[in-house]
Amino acid sequence: MVEVARSECLLGGQRSGKSRRAETLAQQWLEASPDHRAVMIATGQPWDEEMRSRIARHQADRAERIPGMRTVEEPLALAEAVQRLAAPDTLVVVDCLTLWLTNLLMPLEAAQARDDAAVLAQGEALCRAVAQATGPVVLVSNEIGLGVIPMGREVRAYVDALGRLNQSVAAACERVTLMVAGLPLRLKDSV
């Protein structure tokens, strides 16, 4: 049994086990007390048919694995959702910050006109919401900065923005875990 931290950031690449780890923490939280609740804040948006299928598959799989966890769709107002849903008896899982940042920056034409300070302010508001949450919060995000430097200006800007967001969230969380091949590597633990 893994002790649930007041706040935890789960980082890793695609299919590294981040979401499964978050679900395991939620399941353990639910099993620890009949008074416990768990809610998933899903940030993905169905931009195309493949994404619609992926979201539907994730919803069905999650409902089967953790029937007691409620899902709330929130693609943009993440800090507000964390504030609204956080409670001493409720574990909040945010899956994922990578898609949330994408939502903030889409469409690309709007992102180019948007002030970087506005996106930074959204990240800061999320970190404040996590710090003020009265119950445990688990945030899932991709670590995409381990590869080669992307060739496109927009992709480089996105990698930079996600790297800054991940650093801010990691600083705000009590625990930070890097997931690799389904295995957790604890990077920070202030519990």
Tab-separated table of C-alpha atoms in Angstrom:
chain	number	residue	atom	x	y	z
A	1	MET	CA	0.000	0.000	0.000
A	2	VAL	CA	1.371	3.371	-1.046
A	3	GLU	CA	0.759	6.316	1.257
A	4	VAL	CA	-1.222	9.002	-0.540
A	5	ALA	CA	0.541	12.374	-0.362
A	6	ARG	CA	-1.337	15.637	0.076
A	7	SER	CA	-0.118	16.531	-3.421
A	8	GLU	CA	1.761	14.428	-5.947
A	9	CYS	CA	2.998	15.048	-9.476
A	10	LEU	CA	3.390	11.946	-11.651
A	11	LEU	CA	5.697	12.549	-14.612
A	12	GLY	CA	6.713	10.240	-17.435
A	13	GLY	CA	6.596	9.514	-21.123
A	14	GLN	CA	3.697	8.083	-23.055
A	15	ARG	CA	2.625	4.662	-21.782
A	16	SER	CA	5.013	4.944	-18.835
A	17	GLY	CA	2.318	4.037	-16.293
A	18	LYS	CA	1.451	7.553	-15.051
A	19	SER	CA	-2.314	7.268	-15.359
A	20	ARG	CA	-2.381	3.716	-14.049
A	21	ARG	CA	-0.369	4.857	-11.018
A	22	ALA	CA	-2.832	7.700	-10.403
A	23	GLU	CA	-5.706	5.222	-10.636
A	24	THR	CA	-3.958	2.891	-8.186
A	25	LEU	CA	-3.603	5.754	-5.703
A	26	ALA	CA	-7.294	6.589	-6.156
A	27	GLN	CA	-8.303	2.955	-5.647
A	28	GLN	CA	-6.211	2.710	-2.475
A	29	TRP	CA	-7.732	5.966	-1.222
A	30	LEU	CA	-11.240	4.625	-1.808
A	31	GLU	CA	-10.441	1.322	-0.082
A	32	ALA	CA	-8.979	3.078	2.981
A	33	SER	CA	-12.369	4.396	4.159
A	34	PRO	CA	-16.012	4.090	3.152
A	35	ASP	CA	-16.206	7.880	3.573
A	36	HIS	CA	-13.534	8.537	0.927
A	37	ARG	CA	-14.393	9.811	-2.553
A	38	ALA	CA	-12.271	10.099	-5.695
A	39	VAL	CA	-12.774	12.295	-8.731
A	40	MET	CA	-10.859	12.431	-12.002
A	41	ILE	CA	-10.587	15.777	-13.747
A	42	ALA	CA	-10.108	14.820	-17.393
A	43	THR	CA	-8.605	17.530	-19.582
A	44	GLY	CA	-8.676	15.810	-22.981
A	45	GLN	CA	-10.888	17.153	-25.746
A	46	PRO	CA	-12.206	15.117	-28.672
A	47	TRP	CA	-10.481	17.088	-31.456
A	48	ASP	CA	-10.792	14.223	-33.946
A	49	GLU	CA	-12.254	10.722	-34.336
A	50	GLU	CA	-9.159	8.978	-32.953
A	51	MET	CA	-9.255	11.163	-29.841
A	52	ARG	CA	-13.006	10.552	-29.403
A	53	SER	CA	-12.341	6.796	-29.512
A	54	ARG	CA	-9.417	7.111	-27.120
A	55	ILE	CA	-11.469	9.111	-24.603
A	56	ALA	CA	-14.352	6.621	-24.782
A	57	ARG	CA	-11.945	3.701	-24.255
A	58	HIS	CA	-10.318	5.426	-21.269
A	59	GLN	CA	-13.720	6.166	-19.734
A	60	ALA	CA	-14.893	2.562	-20.124
A	61	ASP	CA	-11.620	1.099	-18.817
A	62	ARG	CA	-11.549	3.470	-15.832
A	63	ALA	CA	-15.193	2.748	-14.958
A	64	GLU	CA	-14.384	-0.959	-14.908
A	65	ARG	CA	-11.149	-0.640	-12.896
A	66	ILE	CA	-12.353	2.003	-10.418
A	67	PRO	CA	-16.148	2.083	-10.387
A	68	GLY	CA	-16.171	4.431	-7.382
A	69	MET	CA	-14.279	7.225	-9.129
A	70	ARG	CA	-16.329	10.008	-10.686
A	71	THR	CA	-15.079	11.816	-13.810
A	72	VAL	CA	-15.423	15.540	-14.467
A	73	GLU	CA	-14.485	16.904	-17.895
A	74	GLU	CA	-12.631	20.237	-17.611
A	75	PRO	CA	-10.388	21.189	-20.529
A	76	LEU	CA	-9.575	24.782	-19.507
A	77	ALA	CA	-10.633	26.023	-16.030
A	78	LEU	CA	-8.418	23.567	-14.174
A	79	ALA	CA	-7.473	25.667	-11.136
A	80	GLU	CA	-11.145	26.449	-10.540
A	81	ALA	CA	-12.088	22.764	-10.873
A	82	VAL	CA	-9.427	21.721	-8.333
A	83	GLN	CA	-10.673	24.398	-5.920
A	84	ARG	CA	-14.298	23.333	-6.394
A	85	LEU	CA	-13.723	19.575	-6.054
A	86	ALA	CA	-11.011	19.420	-3.374
A	87	ALA	CA	-12.272	18.240	0.014
A	88	PRO	CA	-10.722	16.434	2.985
A	89	ASP	CA	-12.506	13.196	2.052
A	90	THR	CA	-11.884	13.480	-1.719
A	91	LEU	CA	-8.804	12.563	-3.734
A	92	VAL	CA	-8.628	14.618	-6.934
A	93	VAL	CA	-6.746	13.209	-9.933
A	94	VAL	CA	-5.906	15.572	-12.806
A	95	ASP	CA	-5.177	13.695	-16.032
A	96	CYS	CA	-3.406	15.362	-17.664
A	97	LEU	CA	-1.502	18.646	-17.603
A	98	THR	CA	-0.058	17.961	-21.057
A	99	LEU	CA	-3.485	18.045	-22.717
A	100	TRP	CA	-4.570	20.966	-20.534
A	101	LEU	CA	-1.622	23.034	-21.778
A	102	THR	CA	-2.443	22.002	-25.338
A	103	ASN	CA	-6.021	23.206	-24.808
A	104	LEU	CA	-4.755	26.553	-23.510
A	105	LEU	CA	-2.558	26.971	-26.562
A	106	MET	CA	-5.059	25.849	-29.215
A	107	PRO	CA	-5.860	26.847	-31.844
A	108	LEU	CA	-2.343	27.710	-32.861
A	109	GLU	CA	-3.327	31.035	-34.434
A	110	ALA	CA	-4.862	32.155	-31.145
A	111	ALA	CA	-1.852	30.891	-29.197
A	112	GLN	CA	0.489	33.011	-31.284
A	113	ALA	CA	-1.562	36.084	-30.421
A	114	ARG	CA	-1.936	35.085	-26.765
A	115	ASP	CA	0.394	36.571	-24.218
A	116	ASP	CA	2.738	33.968	-22.675
A	117	ALA	CA	2.055	35.660	-19.338
A	118	ALA	CA	-1.597	34.536	-19.535
A	119	VAL	CA	-0.567	30.879	-19.849
A	120	LEU	CA	1.974	31.316	-17.047
A	121	ALA	CA	-0.759	32.865	-14.869
A	122	GLN	CA	-2.967	29.807	-15.454
A	123	GLY	CA	-0.124	27.562	-14.260
A	124	GLU	CA	0.433	29.723	-11.200
A	125	ALA	CA	-3.290	29.614	-10.388
A	126	LEU	CA	-3.194	25.817	-10.633
A	127	CYS	CA	-0.213	25.644	-8.260
A	128	ARG	CA	-2.058	27.871	-5.765
A	129	ALA	CA	-5.150	25.665	-6.018
A	130	VAL	CA	-3.037	22.565	-5.337
A	131	ALA	CA	-1.332	24.235	-2.371
A	132	GLN	CA	-4.707	25.313	-0.914
A	133	ALA	CA	-6.527	22.024	-1.571
A	134	THR	CA	-8.002	20.540	1.589
A	135	GLY	CA	-7.664	16.976	0.285
A	136	PRO	CA	-5.099	15.026	-1.715
A	137	VAL	CA	-4.406	16.004	-5.342
A	138	VAL	CA	-2.563	13.864	-7.905
A	139	LEU	CA	-1.446	15.551	-11.124
A	140	VAL	CA	-0.372	13.589	-14.208
A	141	SER	CA	1.910	15.135	-16.839
A	142	ASN	CA	4.153	14.011	-19.652
A	143	GLU	CA	7.893	14.544	-19.520
A	144	ILE	CA	8.666	15.401	-23.130
A	145	GLY	CA	11.955	17.232	-22.703
A	146	LEU	CA	14.205	14.168	-22.749
A	147	GLY	CA	14.454	13.816	-26.527
A	148	VAL	CA	16.066	15.799	-29.295
A	149	ILE	CA	15.323	19.484	-29.747
A	150	PRO	CA	12.253	19.762	-32.020
A	151	MET	CA	12.773	21.418	-35.385
A	152	GLY	CA	9.618	23.569	-35.433
A	153	ARG	CA	9.369	26.863	-33.551
A	154	GLU	CA	5.862	26.077	-32.250
A	155	VAL	CA	6.882	22.632	-31.002
A	156	ARG	CA	9.961	24.053	-29.263
A	157	ALA	CA	7.748	26.684	-27.609
A	158	TYR	CA	5.359	23.955	-26.418
A	159	VAL	CA	8.187	21.806	-25.009
A	160	ASP	CA	9.508	24.873	-23.173
A	161	ALA	CA	6.053	25.780	-21.822
A	162	LEU	CA	5.381	22.243	-20.592
A	163	GLY	CA	8.830	22.083	-19.008
A	164	ARG	CA	8.146	25.316	-17.110
A	165	LEU	CA	4.694	24.076	-16.057
A	166	ASN	CA	6.095	20.743	-14.851
A	167	GLN	CA	8.776	22.534	-12.829
A	168	SER	CA	6.198	24.808	-11.176
A	169	VAL	CA	3.868	21.931	-10.359
A	170	ALA	CA	6.739	19.798	-9.051
A	171	ALA	CA	7.822	22.640	-6.767
A	172	ALA	CA	4.257	23.003	-5.454
A	173	CYS	CA	3.753	19.281	-4.768
A	174	GLU	CA	4.891	17.369	-1.683
A	175	ARG	CA	5.791	14.335	-3.779
A	176	VAL	CA	7.102	13.978	-7.336
A	177	THR	CA	7.350	10.572	-8.999
A	178	LEU	CA	8.874	9.765	-12.372
A	179	MET	CA	7.244	6.773	-14.044
A	180	VAL	CA	9.371	4.624	-16.348
A	181	ALA	CA	8.168	1.286	-17.784
A	182	GLY	CA	5.426	1.146	-15.158
A	183	LEU	CA	7.888	1.605	-12.302
A	184	PRO	CA	7.871	4.605	-9.946
A	185	LEU	CA	11.072	6.499	-9.236
A	186	ARG	CA	10.594	8.934	-6.348
A	187	LEU	CA	12.217	12.287	-7.149
A	188	LYS	CA	10.867	14.271	-4.198
A	189	ASP	CA	9.091	13.281	-1.024
A	190	SER	CA	8.276	15.876	1.628
A	191	VAL	CA	5.638	13.695	3.308
